[in-house]
């Protein structure tokens, strides 16, 4: 199983904003249980999609050297449901960036419709938690992740500057 | 920025805490502790710091707020607990703290239990004065 909740980046401005899209499809098993006869993408997974989009934006801002962990969902508001066949567009902006942490603001759209708003706090965990030590290896931005990034960097014949 | 009164600072701190911790405005009093009374968790500190920065237009580091220079000073601790000298230094620095819990177990990981709303207001007052 791959826990990846967007398919590609559409825009990426280092340290500022990123736009990623996901195509929602009935091939995703969970939609058959959520809900039987009325499949909608769970709001929790929309938050996860935003966390991945924004998390990569925050990680890239420091050259993927920090271990970027989702610390807190500051705010999550949903206005519409997302159904199979729709394309979700996650737009994340860095509002504040510190050595120890970052705050991002995000909107989720399907076409022109605002589906949700998700604001997140990320922690650079090596810079936090009273000097507690974590493994040196970056278990957030792993080799597997960096390989995935290569996939994201290709958009048709163009390349996303990431 | 024109000088803000303590009451004005308190109101902005209150709003930041109401937003960060989803508490009612009347729960946020000068003597309320962030952890025991307002239910903050350690991760909320980051959120609170970001909101205070925005509300007051100042830069705040977590190390500054949690007095990292004291709690990481080897002379002031043993096995990640503050010793008597460390506790004394901390008390001189943090006014209006709630020391009851921390004095029983002065583990440096638990320093945040000392913080009251008044502590935060003092901290912001000093920051604005130094601006």
PDB file of C-alpha atoms in Angstrom:
ATOM      1  CA  UNK A   1       0.000   0.000   0.000  1.00  0.00           C
ATOM      2  CA  UNK A   2       1.201   3.481  -0.820  1.00  0.00           C
ATOM      3  CA  UNK A   3       0.025   6.325   1.392  1.00  0.00           C
ATOM      4  CA  UNK A   4       0.166   9.013  -1.289  1.00  0.00           C
ATOM      5  CA  UNK A   5      -2.737  11.391  -1.555  1.00  0.00           C
ATOM      6  CA  UNK A   6      -1.947  13.468  -4.579  1.00  0.00           C
ATOM      7  CA  UNK A   7      -0.866  12.525  -8.082  1.00  0.00           C
ATOM      8  CA  UNK A   8       1.258  15.408  -9.253  1.00  0.00           C
ATOM      9  CA  UNK A   9       2.328  18.964  -8.627  1.00  0.00           C
ATOM     10  CA  UNK A  10       0.986  21.622 -10.946  1.00  0.00           C
ATOM     11  CA  UNK A  11       2.891  24.540  -9.506  1.00  0.00           C
ATOM     12  CA  UNK A  12       5.758  24.849  -7.078  1.00  0.00           C
ATOM     13  CA  UNK A  13       7.290  28.099  -5.858  1.00  0.00           C
ATOM     14  CA  UNK A  14      10.103  27.296  -3.468  1.00  0.00           C
ATOM     15  CA  UNK A  15       9.446  28.498   0.073  1.00  0.00           C
ATOM     16  CA  UNK A  16       6.163  30.109  -0.930  1.00  0.00           C
ATOM     17  CA  UNK A  17       3.390  27.969  -2.417  1.00  0.00           C
ATOM     18  CA  UNK A  18       2.585  24.664  -4.067  1.00  0.00           C
ATOM     19  CA  UNK A  19      -0.389  23.357  -5.993  1.00  0.00           C
ATOM     20  CA  UNK A  20      -0.974  19.612  -6.276  1.00  0.00           C
ATOM     21  CA  UNK A  21      -3.825  17.655  -7.821  1.00  0.00           C
ATOM     22  CA  UNK A  22      -5.414  14.300  -7.149  1.00  0.00           C
ATOM     23  CA  UNK A  23      -7.818  12.388  -9.342  1.00  0.00           C
ATOM     24  CA  UNK A  24     -10.389  10.584  -7.232  1.00  0.00           C
ATOM     25  CA  UNK A  25     -11.323   7.145  -8.571  1.00  0.00           C
ATOM     26  CA  UNK A  26     -13.553   4.229  -7.620  1.00  0.00           C
ATOM     27  CA  UNK A  27     -10.467   2.002  -7.831  1.00  0.00           C
ATOM     28  CA  UNK A  28      -9.717   3.289  -4.318  1.00  0.00           C
ATOM     29  CA  UNK A  29     -11.058   0.577  -2.021  1.00  0.00           C
ATOM     30  CA  UNK A  30     -12.028   2.775   0.899  1.00  0.00           C
ATOM     31  CA  UNK A  31     -14.556   4.715  -1.184  1.00  0.00           C
ATOM     32  CA  UNK A  32     -16.748   1.588  -1.312  1.00  0.00           C
ATOM     33  CA  UNK A  33     -17.099   1.700   2.462  1.00  0.00           C
ATOM     34  CA  UNK A  34     -17.195   5.469   2.761  1.00  0.00           C
ATOM     35  CA  UNK A  35     -20.080   5.239   2.110  1.00  0.00           C
ATOM     36  CA  UNK A  36     -21.798   2.210   0.532  1.00  0.00           C
ATOM     37  CA  UNK A  37     -23.916   3.579  -2.297  1.00  0.00           C
ATOM     38  CA  UNK A  38     -22.598   7.128  -1.772  1.00  0.00           C
ATOM     39  CA  UNK A  39     -18.832   7.203  -2.184  1.00  0.00           C
ATOM     40  CA  UNK A  40     -17.129  10.409  -1.010  1.00  0.00           C
ATOM     41  CA  UNK A  41     -13.452  11.080  -0.291  1.00  0.00           C
ATOM     42  CA  UNK A  42     -13.031  11.138   3.515  1.00  0.00           C
ATOM     43  CA  UNK A  43     -12.279  14.606   4.874  1.00  0.00           C
ATOM     44  CA  UNK A  44      -9.420  13.107   6.898  1.00  0.00           C
ATOM     45  CA  UNK A  45      -7.734  12.073   3.644  1.00  0.00           C
ATOM     46  CA  UNK A  46      -8.256  15.540   2.211  1.00  0.00           C
ATOM     47  CA  UNK A  47      -6.376  16.820   5.272  1.00  0.00           C
ATOM     48  CA  UNK A  48      -3.672  14.202   4.615  1.00  0.00           C
ATOM     49  CA  UNK A  49      -3.420  15.312   0.961  1.00  0.00           C
ATOM     50  CA  UNK A  50      -2.972  18.890   2.114  1.00  0.00           C
ATOM     51  CA  UNK A  51      -0.435  17.792   4.747  1.00  0.00           C
ATOM     52  CA  UNK A  52       1.598  16.007   2.062  1.00  0.00           C
ATOM     53  CA  UNK A  53       1.455  18.961  -0.340  1.00  0.00           C
ATOM     54  CA  UNK A  54       2.304  21.479   2.382  1.00  0.00           C
ATOM     55  CA  UNK A  55       4.806  19.145   4.076  1.00  0.00           C
ATOM     56  CA  UNK A  56       6.857  18.820   0.904  1.00  0.00           C
ATOM     57  CA  UNK A  57       6.681  22.597   0.419  1.00  0.00           C
ATOM     58  CA  UNK A  58       8.016  23.119   3.957  1.00  0.00           C
ATOM     59  CA  UNK A  59      10.622  20.348   3.556  1.00  0.00           C
ATOM     60  CA  UNK A  60      11.910  21.724   0.269  1.00  0.00           C
ATOM     61  CA  UNK A  61      12.247  25.193   1.801  1.00  0.00           C
ATOM     62  CA  UNK A  62      15.091  23.759   3.928  1.00  0.00           C
ATOM     63  CA  UNK A  63      16.508  21.429   1.264  1.00  0.00           C
ATOM     64  CA  UNK A  64      14.817  18.341   2.820  1.00  0.00           C
ATOM     65  CA  UNK A  65      17.346  18.444   5.659  1.00  0.00           C
ATOM     66  CA  UNK A  66      14.727  18.767   8.396  1.00  0.00           C
ATOM     67  CA  UNK A  67      12.421  16.019   9.602  1.00  0.00           C
ATOM     68  CA  UNK A  68       9.095  17.704   8.955  1.00  0.00           C
ATOM     69  CA  UNK A  69       6.237  16.291  11.010  1.00  0.00           C
ATOM     70  CA  UNK A  70       2.603  17.382  11.013  1.00  0.00           C
ATOM     71  CA  UNK A  71       2.183  18.788  14.511  1.00  0.00           C
ATOM     72  CA  UNK A  72      -1.316  20.203  14.521  1.00  0.00           C
ATOM     73  CA  UNK A  73      -4.346  20.844  12.383  1.00  0.00           C
ATOM     74  CA  UNK A  74      -5.001  24.484  13.257  1.00  0.00           C
ATOM     75  CA  UNK A  75      -8.222  24.636  11.313  1.00  0.00           C
ATOM     76  CA  UNK A  76     -10.116  22.364   8.928  1.00  0.00           C
ATOM     77  CA  UNK A  77     -13.423  23.435   7.398  1.00  0.00           C
ATOM     78  CA  UNK A  78     -15.242  21.574   4.643  1.00  0.00           C
ATOM     79  CA  UNK A  79     -17.981  23.043   2.473  1.00  0.00           C
ATOM     80  CA  UNK A  80     -18.629  20.306  -0.116  1.00  0.00           C
ATOM     81  CA  UNK A  81     -18.089  16.571  -0.598  1.00  0.00           C
ATOM     82  CA  UNK A  82     -15.614  15.171  -3.132  1.00  0.00           C
ATOM     83  CA  UNK A  83     -16.866  12.306  -5.316  1.00  0.00           C
ATOM     84  CA  UNK A  84     -15.209   9.783  -7.658  1.00  0.00           C
ATOM     85  CA  UNK A  85     -14.418  11.273 -11.057  1.00  0.00           C
ATOM     86  CA  UNK A  86     -13.560  14.660  -9.589  1.00  0.00           C
ATOM     87  CA  UNK A  87     -10.135  16.235  -9.496  1.00  0.00           C
ATOM     88  CA  UNK A  88      -9.038  17.747  -6.202  1.00  0.00           C
ATOM     89  CA  UNK A  89      -6.661  20.697  -6.200  1.00  0.00           C
ATOM     90  CA  UNK A  90      -4.616  21.313  -3.053  1.00  0.00           C
ATOM     91  CA  UNK A  91      -3.093  24.777  -2.788  1.00  0.00           C
ATOM     92  CA  UNK A  92      -0.725  25.332   0.132  1.00  0.00           C
ATOM     93  CA  UNK A  93       1.053  28.537   1.144  1.00  0.00           C
ATOM     94  CA  UNK A  94       3.727  28.974   3.773  1.00  0.00           C
ATOM     95  CA  UNK A  95       2.545  31.654   6.168  1.00  0.00           C
ATOM     96  CA  UNK A  96       5.325  31.506   8.757  1.00  0.00           C
ATOM     97  CA  UNK A  97       8.591  29.566   8.640  1.00  0.00           C
ATOM     98  CA  UNK A  98      10.947  29.210  11.604  1.00  0.00           C
ATOM     99  CA  UNK A  99      13.984  27.120  12.351  1.00  0.00           C
ATOM    100  CA  UNK A 100      11.759  24.962  14.544  1.00  0.00           C
ATOM    101  CA  UNK A 101       8.438  24.939  12.748  1.00  0.00           C
ATOM    102  CA  UNK A 102       6.133  26.266  10.041  1.00  0.00           C
ATOM    103  CA  UNK A 103       2.523  27.296   9.548  1.00  0.00           C
ATOM    104  CA  UNK A 104       0.761  26.738   6.236  1.00  0.00           C
ATOM    105  CA  UNK A 105      -2.615  27.901   4.937  1.00  0.00           C
ATOM    106  CA  UNK A 106      -4.401  25.783   2.388  1.00  0.00           C
ATOM    107  CA  UNK A 107      -7.445  25.670   0.175  1.00  0.00           C
ATOM    108  CA  UNK A 108      -8.940  22.642  -1.550  1.00  0.00           C
ATOM    109  CA  UNK A 109     -10.916  23.116  -4.756  1.00  0.00           C
ATOM    110  CA  UNK A 110     -12.768  20.902  -7.232  1.00  0.00           C
ATOM    111  CA  UNK A 111     -12.910  23.022 -10.367  1.00  0.00           C
ATOM    112  CA  UNK A 112     -14.050  26.462  -9.242  1.00  0.00           C
ATOM    113  CA  UNK A 113     -15.773  25.130  -6.123  1.00  0.00           C
ATOM    114  CA  UNK A 114     -14.113  25.677  -2.752  1.00  0.00           C
ATOM    115  CA  UNK A 115     -14.312  22.297  -1.038  1.00  0.00           C
ATOM    116  CA  UNK A 116     -12.290  22.966   2.088  1.00  0.00           C
ATOM    117  CA  UNK A 117      -9.780  25.103   3.979  1.00  0.00           C
ATOM    118  CA  UNK A 118      -7.000  23.471   5.971  1.00  0.00           C
ATOM    119  CA  UNK A 119      -4.377  25.310   8.047  1.00  0.00           C
ATOM    120  CA  UNK A 120      -1.522  23.258   9.481  1.00  0.00           C
ATOM    121  CA  UNK A 121       1.427  23.514  11.867  1.00  0.00           C
ATOM    122  CA  UNK A 122       4.557  21.501  11.069  1.00  0.00           C
ATOM    123  CA  UNK A 123       7.421  20.801  13.441  1.00  0.00           C
ATOM    124  CA  UNK A 124      11.064  20.382  12.482  1.00  0.00           C
ATOM    125  CA  UNK A 125      11.412  17.807  15.189  1.00  0.00           C
ATOM    126  CA  UNK A 126      15.176  17.901  15.605  1.00  0.00           C
ATOM    127  CA  UNK A 127      14.807  21.557  16.638  1.00  0.00           C
ATOM    128  CA  UNK A 128      12.081  20.804  19.155  1.00  0.00           C
ATOM    129  CA  UNK A 129      11.043  18.757  22.154  1.00  0.00           C
ATOM    130  CA  UNK A 130      13.636  19.990  24.621  1.00  0.00           C
ATOM    131  CA  UNK A 131      16.683  18.568  22.912  1.00  0.00           C
ATOM    132  CA  UNK A 132      15.409  14.984  22.783  1.00  0.00           C
ATOM    133  CA  UNK A 133      17.346  13.148  20.127  1.00  0.00           C
ATOM    134  CA  UNK A 134      15.958  11.427  17.072  1.00  0.00           C
ATOM    135  CA  UNK A 135      17.697   9.030  14.669  1.00  0.00           C
ATOM    136  CA  UNK A 136      20.136  10.821  12.420  1.00  0.00           C
ATOM    137  CA  UNK A 137      18.639   9.268   9.322  1.00  0.00           C
ATOM    138  CA  UNK A 138      15.811  11.351   7.858  1.00  0.00           C
ATOM    139  CA  UNK A 139      12.861   8.986   8.276  1.00  0.00           C
ATOM    140  CA  UNK A 140      10.429  11.526   6.811  1.00  0.00           C
ATOM    141  CA  UNK A 141      12.178  12.301   3.539  1.00  0.00           C
ATOM    142  CA  UNK A 142      13.516   8.803   2.852  1.00  0.00           C
ATOM    143  CA  UNK A 143      15.154   7.436  -0.291  1.00  0.00           C
ATOM    144  CA  UNK A 144      11.774   6.047  -1.296  1.00  0.00           C
ATOM    145  CA  UNK A 145      10.300   9.504  -0.915  1.00  0.00           C
ATOM    146  CA  UNK A 146      13.041  11.149  -2.924  1.00  0.00           C
ATOM    147  CA  UNK A 147      12.395   8.592  -5.704  1.00  0.00           C
ATOM    148  CA  UNK A 148       8.733   9.624  -5.603  1.00  0.00           C
ATOM    149  CA  UNK A 149       9.826  13.213  -5.949  1.00  0.00           C
ATOM    150  CA  UNK A 150      11.486  12.322  -9.238  1.00  0.00           C
ATOM    151  CA  UNK A 151       8.061  11.136 -10.420  1.00  0.00           C
ATOM    152  CA  UNK A 152       6.455  14.348  -9.277  1.00  0.00           C
ATOM    153  CA  UNK A 153       9.073  16.423 -11.021  1.00  0.00           C
ATOM    154  CA  UNK A 154       7.966  15.150 -14.423  1.00  0.00           C
ATOM    155  CA  UNK A 155       4.943  16.794 -15.927  1.00  0.00           C
ATOM    156  CA  UNK A 156       4.620  15.522 -19.469  1.00  0.00           C
ATOM    157  CA  UNK A 157       7.648  16.932 -21.226  1.00  0.00           C
ATOM    158  CA  UNK A 158       7.870  19.870 -18.839  1.00  0.00           C
ATOM    159  CA  UNK A 159       9.490  19.722 -15.447  1.00  0.00           C
ATOM    160  CA  UNK A 160       8.212  21.209 -12.253  1.00  0.00           C
ATOM    161  CA  UNK A 161      11.057  23.282 -10.808  1.00  0.00           C
ATOM    162  CA  UNK A 162      11.258  21.391  -7.537  1.00  0.00           C
TER     163      UNK A 162
ATOM    164  CA  UNK B   1       3.994  50.732  17.467  1.00  0.00           C
ATOM    165  CA  UNK B   2       2.392  52.910  20.124  1.00  0.00           C
ATOM    166  CA  UNK B   3       2.866  51.541  23.610  1.00  0.00           C
ATOM    167  CA  UNK B   4       0.264  48.937  24.470  1.00  0.00           C
ATOM    168  CA  UNK B   5      -1.214  48.735  27.925  1.00  0.00           C
ATOM    169  CA  UNK B   6      -1.062  45.469  29.838  1.00  0.00           C
ATOM    170  CA  UNK B   7      -4.843  45.133  29.392  1.00  0.00           C
ATOM    171  CA  UNK B   8      -4.482  45.477  25.620  1.00  0.00           C
ATOM    172  CA  UNK B   9      -1.699  42.904  25.556  1.00  0.00           C
ATOM    173  CA  UNK B  10      -3.785  40.567  27.700  1.00  0.00           C
ATOM    174  CA  UNK B  11      -6.752  40.846  25.298  1.00  0.00           C
ATOM    175  CA  UNK B  12      -4.608  39.875  22.308  1.00  0.00           C
ATOM    176  CA  UNK B  13      -2.963  37.034  24.230  1.00  0.00           C
ATOM    177  CA  UNK B  14      -6.419  35.863  25.244  1.00  0.00           C
ATOM    178  CA  UNK B  15      -7.610  35.812  21.631  1.00  0.00           C
ATOM    179  CA  UNK B  16      -4.505  33.879  20.534  1.00  0.00           C
ATOM    180  CA  UNK B  17      -5.105  31.275  23.251  1.00  0.00           C
ATOM    181  CA  UNK B  18      -8.829  31.020  22.492  1.00  0.00           C
ATOM    182  CA  UNK B  19      -7.977  30.298  18.845  1.00  0.00           C
ATOM    183  CA  UNK B  20      -5.085  27.931  19.548  1.00  0.00           C
ATOM    184  CA  UNK B  21      -6.689  25.900  22.313  1.00  0.00           C
ATOM    185  CA  UNK B  22     -10.411  26.157  21.513  1.00  0.00           C
ATOM    186  CA  UNK B  23     -11.196  27.412  25.014  1.00  0.00           C
ATOM    187  CA  UNK B  24     -13.831  29.925  26.082  1.00  0.00           C
ATOM    188  CA  UNK B  25     -12.610  33.529  26.542  1.00  0.00           C
ATOM    189  CA  UNK B  26     -13.631  33.592  30.208  1.00  0.00           C
ATOM    190  CA  UNK B  27     -11.409  30.575  30.944  1.00  0.00           C
ATOM    191  CA  UNK B  28      -8.374  32.627  29.951  1.00  0.00           C
ATOM    192  CA  UNK B  29      -7.460  34.517  33.127  1.00  0.00           C
ATOM    193  CA  UNK B  30      -4.044  35.859  34.184  1.00  0.00           C
ATOM    194  CA  UNK B  31      -3.528  32.994  36.644  1.00  0.00           C
ATOM    195  CA  UNK B  32      -4.779  30.127  34.431  1.00  0.00           C
ATOM    196  CA  UNK B  33      -2.026  27.625  33.607  1.00  0.00           C
ATOM    197  CA  UNK B  34      -1.689  26.716  29.953  1.00  0.00           C
ATOM    198  CA  UNK B  35      -1.399  22.987  30.611  1.00  0.00           C
ATOM    199  CA  UNK B  36      -3.539  22.117  33.595  1.00  0.00           C
ATOM    200  CA  UNK B  37      -6.229  24.769  33.250  1.00  0.00           C
ATOM    201  CA  UNK B  38      -6.410  25.391  29.501  1.00  0.00           C
ATOM    202  CA  UNK B  39      -5.545  21.871  28.350  1.00  0.00           C
ATOM    203  CA  UNK B  40      -2.577  22.780  26.145  1.00  0.00           C
ATOM    204  CA  UNK B  41      -0.252  20.040  24.976  1.00  0.00           C
ATOM    205  CA  UNK B  42       3.429  20.599  24.266  1.00  0.00           C
ATOM    206  CA  UNK B  43       2.798  20.790  20.520  1.00  0.00           C
ATOM    207  CA  UNK B  44       0.340  23.658  21.089  1.00  0.00           C
ATOM    208  CA  UNK B  45       3.308  25.794  22.108  1.00  0.00           C
ATOM    209  CA  UNK B  46       4.401  26.067  18.489  1.00  0.00           C
ATOM    210  CA  UNK B  47       0.920  27.127  17.460  1.00  0.00           C
ATOM    211  CA  UNK B  48       0.714  29.670  20.303  1.00  0.00           C
ATOM    212  CA  UNK B  49       4.098  31.152  19.391  1.00  0.00           C
ATOM    213  CA  UNK B  50       3.060  31.591  15.756  1.00  0.00           C
ATOM    214  CA  UNK B  51      -0.192  33.268  16.759  1.00  0.00           C
ATOM    215  CA  UNK B  52       1.574  35.631  19.198  1.00  0.00           C
ATOM    216  CA  UNK B  53       4.105  36.583  16.528  1.00  0.00           C
ATOM    217  CA  UNK B  54       1.299  37.494  14.179  1.00  0.00           C
ATOM    218  CA  UNK B  55      -0.757  39.318  16.793  1.00  0.00           C
ATOM    219  CA  UNK B  56       2.135  41.444  18.074  1.00  0.00           C
ATOM    220  CA  UNK B  57       4.456  41.658  15.065  1.00  0.00           C
ATOM    221  CA  UNK B  58       7.447  40.280  16.984  1.00  0.00           C
ATOM    222  CA  UNK B  59       9.768  37.314  16.400  1.00  0.00           C
ATOM    223  CA  UNK B  60       9.637  34.698  19.124  1.00  0.00           C
ATOM    224  CA  UNK B  61      11.677  31.532  19.334  1.00  0.00           C
ATOM    225  CA  UNK B  62      10.567  28.582  21.389  1.00  0.00           C
ATOM    226  CA  UNK B  63      14.013  28.488  23.035  1.00  0.00           C
ATOM    227  CA  UNK B  64      13.553  32.053  24.203  1.00  0.00           C
ATOM    228  CA  UNK B  65      10.114  31.374  25.667  1.00  0.00           C
ATOM    229  CA  UNK B  66      11.164  28.178  27.437  1.00  0.00           C
ATOM    230  CA  UNK B  67      14.414  29.755  28.693  1.00  0.00           C
ATOM    231  CA  UNK B  68      16.561  27.260  26.831  1.00  0.00           C
ATOM    232  CA  UNK B  69      19.792  28.892  27.970  1.00  0.00           C
ATOM    233  CA  UNK B  70      18.901  27.939  31.548  1.00  0.00           C
ATOM    234  CA  UNK B  71      17.404  24.515  31.017  1.00  0.00           C
ATOM    235  CA  UNK B  72      20.247  23.308  28.801  1.00  0.00           C
ATOM    236  CA  UNK B  73      23.001  24.738  31.026  1.00  0.00           C
ATOM    237  CA  UNK B  74      24.909  21.691  32.416  1.00  0.00           C
ATOM    238  CA  UNK B  75      25.523  23.541  35.701  1.00  0.00           C
ATOM    239  CA  UNK B  76      21.784  23.753  36.279  1.00  0.00           C
ATOM    240  CA  UNK B  77      20.746  20.156  35.705  1.00  0.00           C
ATOM    241  CA  UNK B  78      21.317  16.543  36.563  1.00  0.00           C
ATOM    242  CA  UNK B  79      19.785  13.711  34.537  1.00  0.00           C
ATOM    243  CA  UNK B  80      17.560  16.143  32.635  1.00  0.00           C
ATOM    244  CA  UNK B  81      16.148  17.557  35.887  1.00  0.00           C
ATOM    245  CA  UNK B  82      16.821  21.075  37.092  1.00  0.00           C
ATOM    246  CA  UNK B  83      18.784  21.351  40.324  1.00  0.00           C
ATOM    247  CA  UNK B  84      18.165  23.951  43.027  1.00  0.00           C
ATOM    248  CA  UNK B  85      20.393  26.535  41.335  1.00  0.00           C
ATOM    249  CA  UNK B  86      18.614  25.981  38.029  1.00  0.00           C
ATOM    250  CA  UNK B  87      15.226  26.329  39.638  1.00  0.00           C
ATOM    251  CA  UNK B  88      16.303  29.563  41.288  1.00  0.00           C
ATOM    252  CA  UNK B  89      17.591  30.981  37.995  1.00  0.00           C
ATOM    253  CA  UNK B  90      14.374  30.022  36.265  1.00  0.00           C
ATOM    254  CA  UNK B  91      12.193  31.608  38.942  1.00  0.00           C
ATOM    255  CA  UNK B  92      14.095  34.857  38.614  1.00  0.00           C
ATOM    256  CA  UNK B  93      13.413  34.824  34.900  1.00  0.00           C
ATOM    257  CA  UNK B  94       9.784  33.667  34.768  1.00  0.00           C
ATOM    258  CA  UNK B  95       7.426  35.877  36.726  1.00  0.00           C
ATOM    259  CA  UNK B  96       3.893  34.751  37.616  1.00  0.00           C
ATOM    260  CA  UNK B  97       4.688  31.118  36.898  1.00  0.00           C
ATOM    261  CA  UNK B  98       2.829  28.249  38.541  1.00  0.00           C
ATOM    262  CA  UNK B  99       5.566  26.293  40.283  1.00  0.00           C
ATOM    263  CA  UNK B 100       3.534  23.737  42.279  1.00  0.00           C
ATOM    264  CA  UNK B 101       3.710  20.924  39.705  1.00  0.00           C
ATOM    265  CA  UNK B 102       7.184  21.644  38.402  1.00  0.00           C
ATOM    266  CA  UNK B 103       8.808  21.780  41.840  1.00  0.00           C
ATOM    267  CA  UNK B 104       7.630  18.224  42.528  1.00  0.00           C
ATOM    268  CA  UNK B 105       9.199  16.996  39.296  1.00  0.00           C
ATOM    269  CA  UNK B 106      11.580  19.546  37.743  1.00  0.00           C
ATOM    270  CA  UNK B 107      12.205  17.480  34.573  1.00  0.00           C
ATOM    271  CA  UNK B 108      13.260  19.884  31.874  1.00  0.00           C
ATOM    272  CA  UNK B 109      10.736  18.288  29.503  1.00  0.00           C
ATOM    273  CA  UNK B 110       8.018  19.585  31.819  1.00  0.00           C
ATOM    274  CA  UNK B 111       9.105  23.212  31.948  1.00  0.00           C
ATOM    275  CA  UNK B 112       6.001  24.206  30.018  1.00  0.00           C
ATOM    276  CA  UNK B 113       3.803  23.303  33.025  1.00  0.00           C
ATOM    277  CA  UNK B 114       5.065  26.475  34.709  1.00  0.00           C
ATOM    278  CA  UNK B 115       3.478  28.779  32.162  1.00  0.00           C
ATOM    279  CA  UNK B 116       0.403  30.786  33.067  1.00  0.00           C
ATOM    280  CA  UNK B 117      -1.411  33.308  30.904  1.00  0.00           C
ATOM    281  CA  UNK B 118       0.241  36.032  33.029  1.00  0.00           C
ATOM    282  CA  UNK B 119       3.674  34.588  32.185  1.00  0.00           C
ATOM    283  CA  UNK B 120       2.919  34.978  28.502  1.00  0.00           C
ATOM    284  CA  UNK B 121       1.644  38.535  28.981  1.00  0.00           C
ATOM    285  CA  UNK B 122       4.874  39.417  30.878  1.00  0.00           C
ATOM    286  CA  UNK B 123       6.944  37.870  28.122  1.00  0.00           C
ATOM    287  CA  UNK B 124       5.162  39.891  25.432  1.00  0.00           C
ATOM    288  CA  UNK B 125       5.430  43.054  27.531  1.00  0.00           C
ATOM    289  CA  UNK B 126       9.205  42.585  27.682  1.00  0.00           C
ATOM    290  CA  UNK B 127       9.412  41.808  23.978  1.00  0.00           C
ATOM    291  CA  UNK B 128       7.482  44.944  23.038  1.00  0.00           C
ATOM    292  CA  UNK B 129       9.549  47.079  25.391  1.00  0.00           C
ATOM    293  CA  UNK B 130      12.735  45.780  23.767  1.00  0.00           C
ATOM    294  CA  UNK B 131      11.484  46.499  20.259  1.00  0.00           C
TER     295      UNK B 131
END
